[in-house]
Coordinates of C-alpha atoms and ligand atoms in Angstrom, one line a residue:
X1260 CA 9.2 12.8 -18.9
X1261 CA 11.1 13.1 -21.6
X1262 CA 10.6 15.3 -24.4
X1263 CA 9.4 13.2 -27.9
X1264 CA 12.2 12.9 -30.0
X1265 CA 10.0 13.6 -33.2
X1266 CA 8.0 16.4 -33.5
X1267 CA 4.6 15.5 -34.9
X1268 CA 4.8 17.2 -38.5
X1269 CA 8.0 14.1 -39.4
X1270 CA 6.3 11.6 -37.5
X1271 CA 2.7 12.2 -39.5
X1272 CA 5.0 13.3 -42.5
X1273 CA 6.0 9.4 -42.8
X1274 CA 1.6 8.3 -43.7
X1275 CA 0.4 9.3 -46.9
X1276 CA -2.7 11.5 -47.3
X1277 CA -2.7 12.9 -43.8
X1278 CA -5.6 15.6 -43.3
X1279 CA -6.2 16.1 -39.6
X1280 CA -10.1 17.0 -40.7
X1281 CA -10.5 13.1 -42.0
X1282 CA -8.3 11.2 -39.9
X1283 CA -9.0 6.7 -40.2
X1284 CA -9.0 5.3 -37.0
X1285 CA -5.9 3.2 -37.8
X1286 CA -3.5 6.4 -38.6
X1287 CA -4.4 8.2 -35.5
X1288 CA -3.7 5.2 -33.9
X1289 CA 0.5 4.6 -35.3
X1290 CA 0.6 8.5 -35.0
X1291 CA -0.1 8.2 -31.3
X1292 CA 2.0 5.2 -31.0
X1293 CA 4.9 6.4 -33.1
X1294 CA 5.2 9.7 -31.4
X1295 CA 4.8 8.5 -27.3
X1296 CA 8.1 7.4 -25.7
X1297 CA 7.8 5.3 -22.7
X1298 CA 9.1 6.1 -19.4
X1299 CA 13.2 4.4 -17.6
X1300 CA 12.5 4.3 -13.8
X1301 CA 13.0 1.4 -12.5
X1302 CA 11.6 0.0 -8.6
X1303 CA 12.0 -2.9 -7.1
X1304 CA 9.3 -4.8 -5.4
X1305 CA 8.5 -7.3 -3.0
X1306 CA 6.5 -9.9 -5.0
X1307 CA 2.8 -9.6 -3.9
X1308 CA 3.0 -6.0 -4.8
X1309 CA 4.3 -6.2 -8.2
X1310 CA 1.0 -7.6 -9.2
X1311 CA -0.4 -5.5 -11.9
X1312 CA 3.5 -3.7 -12.9
X1313 CA 5.2 -3.9 -15.6
X1314 CA 7.9 -5.8 -15.5
X1315 CA 12.1 -3.7 -15.8
X1316 CA 13.6 -6.6 -16.9
X1317 CA 14.1 -10.6 -18.1
X1318 CA 13.4 -12.8 -15.4
X1319 CA 16.0 -15.6 -15.9
X1320 CA 15.3 -18.9 -14.0
X1321 CA 17.9 -19.4 -11.2
X1322 CA 16.8 -23.4 -10.9
X1323 CA 15.2 -26.2 -13.0
X1324 CA 11.6 -26.3 -12.7
X1325 CA 10.9 -28.7 -11.3
X1326 CA 14.1 -29.7 -9.8
X1327 CA 13.4 -33.6 -10.0
X1328 CA 11.8 -36.1 -12.1
X1329 CA 8.6 -37.0 -10.0
X1330 CA 5.0 -38.8 -10.0
X1331 CA 2.2 -36.8 -11.7
X1332 CA -0.5 -39.1 -9.9
X1333 CA -0.9 -41.3 -7.1
X1334 CA -0.2 -44.6 -7.9
X1335 CA 3.0 -47.5 -8.6
X1336 CA 6.7 -45.9 -9.8
X1337 CA 8.0 -49.2 -12.1
X1338 CA 10.6 -49.6 -14.6
X1339 CA 8.7 -50.2 -17.4
X1340 CA 11.5 -52.9 -19.1
X1341 CA 9.1 -55.6 -16.3
X1342 CA 6.1 -55.0 -18.8
X1343 CA 5.4 -57.4 -21.3
X1344 CA 3.0 -58.8 -22.6
X1345 CA 0.5 -60.2 -20.1
X1346 CA 0.0 -58.6 -16.7
X1347 CA 3.0 -58.7 -14.2
X1348 CA 2.4 -58.8 -10.8
X1349 CA 5.2 -56.1 -8.9
X1350 CA 6.6 -56.4 -5.0
X1351 CA 6.1 -52.9 -3.2
X1352 CA 9.7 -52.0 -2.1
X1353 CA 8.4 -48.9 -0.5
X1354 CA 6.7 -45.3 -0.2
X1355 CA 7.7 -42.2 -1.7
X1356 CA 5.9 -39.1 -0.5
X1357 CA 6.0 -35.5 -1.6
X1358 CA 9.3 -34.3 -0.4
X1359 CA 10.1 -37.7 1.3
X1360 CA 11.9 -40.0 -1.7
X1361 CA 11.5 -43.7 -1.5
X1362 CA 15.2 -44.4 0.5
X1363 CA 16.2 -47.7 -1.3
X1364 CA 16.7 -48.8 -4.2
X1365 CA 14.7 -50.4 -6.8
X1366 CA 15.2 -54.0 -8.3
X1367 CA 13.5 -55.7 -11.5
X1368 CA 10.2 -57.0 -10.6
X1369 CA 9.5 -54.8 -8.1
X1370 CA 7.6 -50.9 -7.7
X1371 CA 7.1 -48.0 -5.6
X1372 CA 4.1 -47.0 -3.9
X1373 CA 4.3 -42.7 -5.2
X1374 CA 2.5 -39.9 -4.8
X1375 CA 2.0 -36.9 -6.9
X1376 CA 4.9 -34.8 -6.7
X1377 CA 6.9 -36.8 -5.3
X1378 CA 10.4 -37.5 -6.9
X1379 CA 10.8 -41.2 -8.8
X1380 CA 13.6 -43.7 -8.0
X1381 CA 16.0 -43.3 -10.5
X1382 CA 15.5 -47.0 -11.1
X1383 CA 11.8 -46.2 -12.4
X1384 CA 10.8 -44.4 -15.2
X1385 CA 6.6 -44.6 -15.4
X1386 CA 4.2 -44.8 -12.8
X1387 CA 0.5 -46.6 -13.6
X1388 CA -2.1 -44.2 -12.0
X1389 CA -3.4 -46.4 -8.2
X1390 CA -7.0 -47.0 -9.6
X1391 CA -5.1 -48.8 -13.0
X1392 CA -3.6 -51.5 -10.8
X1393 CA -5.6 -54.7 -9.8
X1394 CA -4.8 -56.8 -6.4
X1395 CA -3.6 -54.2 -5.1
X1396 CA -2.1 -54.7 -1.4
X1397 CA 0.9 -53.7 1.1
X1398 CA 2.9 -56.3 -0.4
X1399 CA 1.6 -56.6 -4.0
X1400 CA 0.3 -54.9 -7.6
X1401 CA -0.8 -56.8 -11.0
X1402 CA -0.1 -54.4 -13.8
X1403 CA -2.4 -55.4 -16.5
X1404 CA -1.1 -55.5 -20.0
X1405 CA -1.1 -52.2 -21.6
X1406 CA -2.2 -50.4 -18.6
X1407 CA 0.5 -48.1 -19.3
X1408 CA 3.3 -47.4 -21.6
X1409 CA 7.6 -46.6 -20.9
X1410 CA 7.0 -42.9 -18.9
X1411 CA 3.5 -42.0 -18.8
X1412 CA 2.9 -39.9 -15.8
X1413 CA 6.3 -39.1 -15.4
X1414 CA 7.3 -35.1 -15.3
X1415 CA 10.9 -34.7 -16.2
X1416 CA 12.9 -32.3 -14.2
X1417 CA 13.3 -28.8 -15.7
X1418 CA 9.9 -29.2 -18.3
X1419 CA 8.5 -26.1 -16.8
X1420 CA 11.8 -24.4 -16.9
X1421 CA 15.1 -24.8 -17.2
X1422 CA 17.9 -22.8 -15.4
X1423 CA 19.1 -20.2 -17.0
X1424 CA 16.1 -20.1 -19.8
X1425 CA 14.0 -16.4 -19.5
X1426 CA 11.2 -17.3 -17.4
X1427 CA 9.3 -13.6 -18.1
X1428 CA 10.6 -10.8 -20.5
X1429 CA 10.5 -7.5 -20.1
X1430 CA 7.2 -5.9 -20.8
X1431 CA 4.5 -8.0 -19.1
X1432 CA 2.1 -7.1 -16.8
X1433 CA 2.7 -9.4 -14.7
X1434 CA -0.7 -11.8 -13.6
X1435 CA -1.5 -14.0 -10.9
X1436 CA -0.1 -16.4 -12.9
X1437 CA 3.1 -14.9 -13.7
X1438 CA 3.8 -14.6 -9.2
X1439 CA 3.3 -18.2 -9.1
X1440 CA 6.1 -18.7 -11.5
X1441 CA 8.7 -16.4 -9.9
X1442 CA 7.6 -18.2 -6.3
X1443 CA 8.4 -21.1 -7.6
X1444 CA 11.6 -19.8 -9.1
X1445 CA 12.5 -18.9 -5.7
X1446 CA 12.4 -15.0 -6.3
X1447 CA 11.1 -12.4 -3.5
X1448 CA 11.8 -9.3 -5.5
X1449 CA 11.3 -8.1 -9.0
X1450 CA 12.0 -4.8 -11.1
X1451 CA 9.2 -2.8 -12.3
X1452 CA 8.6 0.5 -13.9
X1453 CA 7.2 3.1 -11.8
X1454 CA 3.7 3.8 -11.8
X1455 CA 2.6 6.6 -14.9
X1456 CA 1.5 9.7 -13.4
X1457 CA -1.6 11.0 -15.4
X1458 CA -3.5 14.1 -14.8
X1459 CA -7.3 14.0 -15.8
X1460 CA -9.6 17.3 -15.7
X1461 CA -12.9 17.9 -17.0
X1462 CA -14.0 21.4 -19.1
X1463 CA -17.2 22.8 -19.1
X1464 CA -19.6 25.7 -17.8
X1465 CA -22.4 23.4 -17.6
X1466 CA -20.1 20.3 -15.3
X1467 CA -21.1 19.9 -11.4
X1468 CA -19.7 18.3 -9.6
X1469 CA -21.6 15.3 -7.0
X1470 CA -22.3 17.9 -4.2
X1471 CA -23.0 20.6 -5.5
X1472 CA -26.5 21.6 -6.5
X1473 CA -27.7 20.7 -10.3
X1474 CA -28.6 24.0 -11.7
X1475 CA -30.9 24.7 -14.6
X1476 CA -28.6 23.5 -17.9
X1477 CA -26.6 22.0 -15.8
X1478 CA -25.7 18.2 -16.0
X1479 CA -22.7 16.0 -13.1
X1480 CA -19.4 15.6 -14.7
X1481 CA -19.4 11.8 -14.9
X1482 CA -16.0 11.3 -17.0
X1483 CA -14.2 12.2 -14.4
X1484 CA -16.1 8.8 -12.9
X1485 CA -16.0 6.7 -15.8
X1486 CA -11.5 7.8 -16.5
X1487 CA -10.8 7.1 -12.9
X1488 CA -11.9 3.8 -13.5
X1489 CA -10.3 3.0 -16.4
X1490 CA -7.0 4.5 -15.3
X1491 CA -7.1 2.8 -12.2
X1492 CA -8.1 -0.8 -13.8
X1493 CA -4.1 0.5 -16.0
X1494 CA -2.3 0.7 -13.1
X1495 CA -1.9 4.2 -13.2
X1496 CA -1.3 7.2 -10.3
X1497 CA -4.1 9.5 -10.8
X1498 CA -3.8 13.4 -10.7
X1499 CA -7.6 14.2 -10.4
X1500 CA -7.6 17.9 -11.1
X1501 CA -11.7 18.6 -10.5
X1502 CA -13.7 20.5 -13.6
X1503 CA -12.2 23.5 -15.3
X1504 CA -14.0 26.2 -16.7
X1505 CA -14.7 26.9 -20.1
X1506 CA -12.2 29.6 -20.2
X1507 CA -9.1 30.4 -21.1
X1508 CA -6.9 31.1 -18.3
X1509 CA -8.4 28.9 -15.9
X1510 CA -7.5 26.2 -19.0
X1511 CA -4.2 27.0 -19.5
X1512 CA -3.6 27.2 -15.6
X1513 CA -4.7 23.4 -14.9
X1514 CA -2.8 22.7 -18.7
X1515 CA 0.7 23.9 -16.7
X1516 CA -0.3 22.3 -13.7
X1517 CA -0.8 18.1 -14.8
X1518 CA 2.1 19.1 -17.2
X1519 CA 4.6 20.0 -14.1
X1520 CA 2.9 17.2 -12.5
X1521 CA 2.2 13.9 -14.4
X1522 CA 3.7 12.0 -17.9
X1523 CA 0.5 12.2 -19.6
X1524 CA -2.7 14.8 -19.3
X1525 CA -6.4 13.4 -20.0
X1526 CA -8.3 16.1 -21.3
X1527 CA -12.5 15.6 -22.0
X1528 CA -14.5 18.1 -23.5
X1529 CA -14.0 21.0 -25.3
X1530 CA -12.1 20.2 -28.3
X1531 CA -15.1 20.4 -30.6
X1532 CA -15.3 22.3 -33.2
X1533 CA -16.6 25.7 -31.6
X1534 CA -15.9 25.3 -28.4
X1535 CA -12.3 24.6 -29.7
X1536 CA -11.1 28.0 -30.7
X1537 CA -8.7 28.8 -27.3
X1538 CA -8.4 25.5 -26.8
X1539 CA -6.3 25.3 -30.0
X1540 CA -4.5 28.9 -29.1
X1541 CA -3.1 27.8 -26.0
X1542 CA -2.4 24.3 -26.9
X1543 CA 0.1 25.3 -29.7
X1544 CA 1.2 27.9 -27.6
X1545 CA 2.5 25.5 -25.0
X1546 CA 3.9 22.2 -27.2
X1547 CA 3.3 20.2 -30.4
X1548 CA -0.9 19.6 -30.0
X1549 CA -2.9 18.0 -33.4
X1550 CA -7.1 18.3 -33.4
X1551 CA -8.5 15.5 -35.4
X1552 CA -11.6 14.8 -36.6
X1553 CA -11.2 11.6 -36.6
X1554 CA -12.9 8.9 -38.5
X1555 CA -14.8 6.8 -36.1
X1556 CA -18.4 7.1 -34.3
X1557 CA -18.5 8.6 -31.5
X1558 CA -15.6 10.2 -30.6
X1559 CA -15.1 12.3 -34.1
X1560 CA -12.9 15.5 -32.2
X1561 CA -9.6 14.6 -30.6
X1562 CA -6.5 16.2 -29.7
X1563 CA -3.4 14.8 -29.8
X1564 CA 0.4 15.7 -28.7
X1565 CA 2.3 16.5 -26.3
X1566 CA 2.7 20.1 -24.0
X1567 CA 5.3 21.4 -21.5
X1568 CA 5.8 24.0 -18.9
X1569 CA 8.8 25.4 -17.0
X1570 CA 11.1 22.7 -18.5
X1571 CA 8.2 20.0 -18.1
X1572 CA 6.7 18.1 -20.4
X1573 CA 3.6 15.2 -20.9
X1574 CA 1.6 13.8 -23.6
X1575 CA -1.6 15.3 -23.9
X1576 CA -5.1 13.4 -25.3
X1577 CA -8.1 15.6 -25.5
X1578 CA -11.1 13.6 -25.4
X1579 CA -14.7 14.8 -26.7
X1580 CA -17.2 15.5 -23.9
X1581 CA -19.7 12.8 -24.7
X1582 CA -19.6 10.5 -22.0
X1583 CA -19.4 7.3 -24.7
X1584 CA -17.0 9.4 -26.9
X1585 CA -14.6 9.8 -23.8
X1586 CA -14.8 6.2 -22.9
X1587 CA -14.1 4.9 -26.2
X1588 CA -11.5 7.4 -27.0
X1589 CA -10.2 6.3 -24.2
X1590 CA -10.4 2.5 -25.0
X1591 CA -9.3 2.5 -29.1
X1592 CA -6.6 5.3 -29.0
X1593 CA -5.1 6.8 -24.7
X1594 CA -5.0 2.9 -23.2
X1595 CA -2.8 1.4 -25.8
X1596 CA -0.7 4.3 -25.8
X1597 CA -0.5 4.9 -21.9
X1598 CA 0.2 1.0 -21.6
X1599 CA 3.4 1.8 -24.3
X1600 CA 4.3 4.5 -21.8
X1601 CA 4.1 2.5 -18.5
X1602 CA 6.8 0.2 -21.1
X1603 CA 3.9 -2.4 -21.9
X1604 CA 4.4 -5.4 -24.1
X1605 CA 0.6 -5.3 -24.4
X1606 CA -0.7 -5.8 -27.3
X1607 CA -4.4 -4.5 -28.5
X1608 CA -7.5 -6.7 -27.5
X1609 CA -8.3 -9.2 -29.2
X1610 CA -11.4 -9.1 -31.6
X1611 CA -13.7 -12.3 -32.1
X1612 CA -16.3 -13.4 -34.6
X1613 CA -20.2 -13.3 -33.3
X1614 CA -23.4 -13.2 -35.3
X1615 CA -26.0 -10.3 -35.6
X1616 CA -29.3 -11.0 -34.6
X1617 CA -30.4 -8.0 -36.2
X1618 CA -29.2 -5.8 -39.1
X1619 CA -27.1 -2.9 -38.4
X1620 CA -27.1 0.2 -40.7
X1621 CA -23.8 1.6 -41.6
X1622 CA -21.6 4.0 -43.4
X1623 CA -18.5 2.7 -45.4
X1624 CA -15.4 5.4 -44.1
X1625 CA -15.9 5.6 -40.9
X1626 CA -15.5 3.1 -37.8
X1627 CA -18.1 2.3 -35.8
X1628 CA -17.7 1.3 -32.3
X1629 CA -21.5 0.2 -31.0
X1630 CA -22.4 -1.0 -27.9
X1631 CA -23.3 -5.1 -27.4
X1632 CA -24.6 -7.5 -25.8
X1633 CA -22.7 -10.7 -26.8
X1634 CA -24.4 -14.1 -25.6
X1635 CA -23.9 -18.0 -26.5
X1636 CA -27.6 -19.2 -28.5
X1637 CA -29.0 -22.6 -28.5
X1638 CA -26.1 -24.1 -30.3
X1639 CA -23.1 -22.8 -28.5
X1640 CA -22.4 -20.0 -30.9
X1641 CA -21.2 -16.5 -29.8
X1642 CA -24.0 -13.8 -31.1
X1643 CA -24.5 -10.2 -30.4
X1644 CA -26.9 -7.5 -30.3
X1645 CA -26.4 -3.5 -29.9
X1646 CA -27.8 -2.5 -26.7
X1647 CA -30.2 0.4 -28.4
X1648 CA -30.3 3.7 -28.6
X1649 CA -26.4 4.9 -29.7
X1650 CA -26.0 7.5 -28.7
X1651 CA -22.6 9.6 -28.0
X1652 CA -24.6 11.0 -24.9
X1653 CA -26.5 7.8 -23.6
X1654 CA -23.7 6.6 -21.3
X1655 CA -26.5 3.8 -20.1
X1656 CA -25.3 2.3 -23.1
X1657 CA -22.2 1.6 -21.7
X1658 CA -23.0 0.0 -18.2
X1659 CA -25.8 -2.3 -20.3
X1660 CA -23.4 -3.8 -22.8
X1661 CA -20.3 -5.9 -22.2
X1662 CA -18.9 -6.0 -25.3
X1663 CA -17.5 -3.2 -28.0
X1664 CA -19.4 -4.4 -31.9
X1665 CA -16.0 -2.9 -34.4
X1666 CA -17.7 -2.3 -37.8
X1667 CA -14.5 -1.3 -39.6
X1668 CA -13.5 1.7 -41.9
X1669 CA -14.9 -0.3 -45.2
X1670 CA -17.7 -2.2 -43.9
X1671 CA -21.4 -1.4 -44.8
X1672 CA -24.6 -2.1 -43.3
X1673 CA -24.9 -5.1 -41.4
X1674 CA -27.6 -8.2 -42.7
X1675 CA -29.3 -9.9 -39.5
X1676 CA -26.9 -13.1 -39.1
X1677 CA -23.3 -11.6 -40.6
X1678 CA -20.4 -12.1 -38.8
X1679 CA -18.8 -8.8 -37.0
X1680 CA -15.9 -8.4 -34.7
X1681 CA -16.5 -7.8 -31.2
X1682 CA -14.5 -6.4 -28.3
X1683 CA -15.2 -7.9 -25.1
X1684 CA -15.1 -5.3 -21.9
X1685 CA -13.9 -8.3 -18.9
X1686 CA -11.9 -11.1 -19.4
X1687 CA -9.8 -13.0 -16.9
X1688 CA -6.7 -11.4 -15.5
Ligands
AMP841 P1 -18.1 19.2 -25.9 O1 -17.4 18.5 -26.2 O2 -17.4 20.4 -24.4 O3 -18.8 20.1 -26.5 O4 -19.2 18.8 -24.5 C1 -20.2 17.8 -25.4 C2 -20.5 16.9 -24.7 O5 -20.6 16.2 -23.4 C3 -22.0 18.5 -23.9 O6 -23.4 18.2 -23.8 C4 -21.3 18.3 -23.0 O7 -22.1 18.6 -21.5 C5 -21.1 17.0 -22.4 N1 -20.1 16.8 -21.8 C6 -18.8 17.4 -22.1 N2 -17.9 17.2 -20.7 C7 -18.9 16.3 -19.9 C8 -18.9 15.5 -18.3 N3 -17.8 15.4 -18.0 N4 -19.5 14.9 -18.1 C9 -20.8 14.3 -18.1 N5 -21.1 14.4 -19.7 C10 -20.1 15.9 -20.4
MG842 MG1 -17.6 21.8 -23.7

């Protein structure tokens, strides 16, 4: 990973009133965005393998799509000059199939039976859908007055894409429609950014991995599994480093190993007050890391920066330990930064408005991310209810939710019936 060109102190100096013990969400997001540098390493992939990958160059269309004027309907291609104020009867001169054009010409008073996608005979400019015709036989059709207007149901050459036009732009995360579009241009391979390598581990003496006995006072490590899921969905290459004990030597060794093998490191736990003392020392020794208290709930403590070991560097996201906090800080800080590192041109997922079914207590001066269930009420409007207990350790609240209710920094308590912003967990991709 290339070292960041600016220090965190330089990035932070652009913000007024910066206080690491009270960082508004938007400021933390901005510092991260300004500090991160994208990877730049391109590989060429076959079209199917490129799904979900980040396009590394603009794709210019080598052809017009469609390559001919063609019919949008099954019906009859005709010359609109033949139409008048009364019904007209036209002679059927032949048939145009998709992939097999009508061979002859079309004289005035004639039409051609035409299938969807078939090339328009050059003399014709309009298609009347089959069901609008009267008395259709093999030889004649009657077009009722006013049944079609000139140019109806004709698709133009190049109306989807013109030759030389940018079909897809660099930075795009390729979706199913993009693969189809590229295929429609006859493109078999595309340049994409290599996958981002992300190392992650959990910290905590109380953590046990699945398969180990759950000793008194211990918990199973769940964060590595939520992180595995979230990182996999982003399309990262994962280096799962397991659980690291709360001791300085283990932490330093893990951070160095991660740094030497990955572009980004995500840790969970050990950044809250009390736990953070030696973490702070080690991270400070290895690089340029800030410890923040963010004005948010859940997910207040977080470390961010860049560390180096043996000439290799990596960006570091030290997320809190609580299972909900780790997901919220991932979604609202790490996700966007990792996409940026991948070279993706990705804006934050959109917020939508929904009516809160109940009152929600909230103090101005911090951003709250409550877990919600969005549904449609009997009038067809979106409504949202909170999943119940919102403790940052209650992972069930994330499981039950289908969205996050975002209560912004300046916002106070919400009354039942008020509109609130929500961010959906799942979309059509
Ligand atoms: P910490 O930030 O290390 O003080 O952890 C805060 C809380 O989150 C503690 O109750 C931890 O037991 C819990 N916790 C930390 N890491 C994990 C993890 N990987 N899986 C489940 N719980 C965790
Ligand atoms: Mg801990």
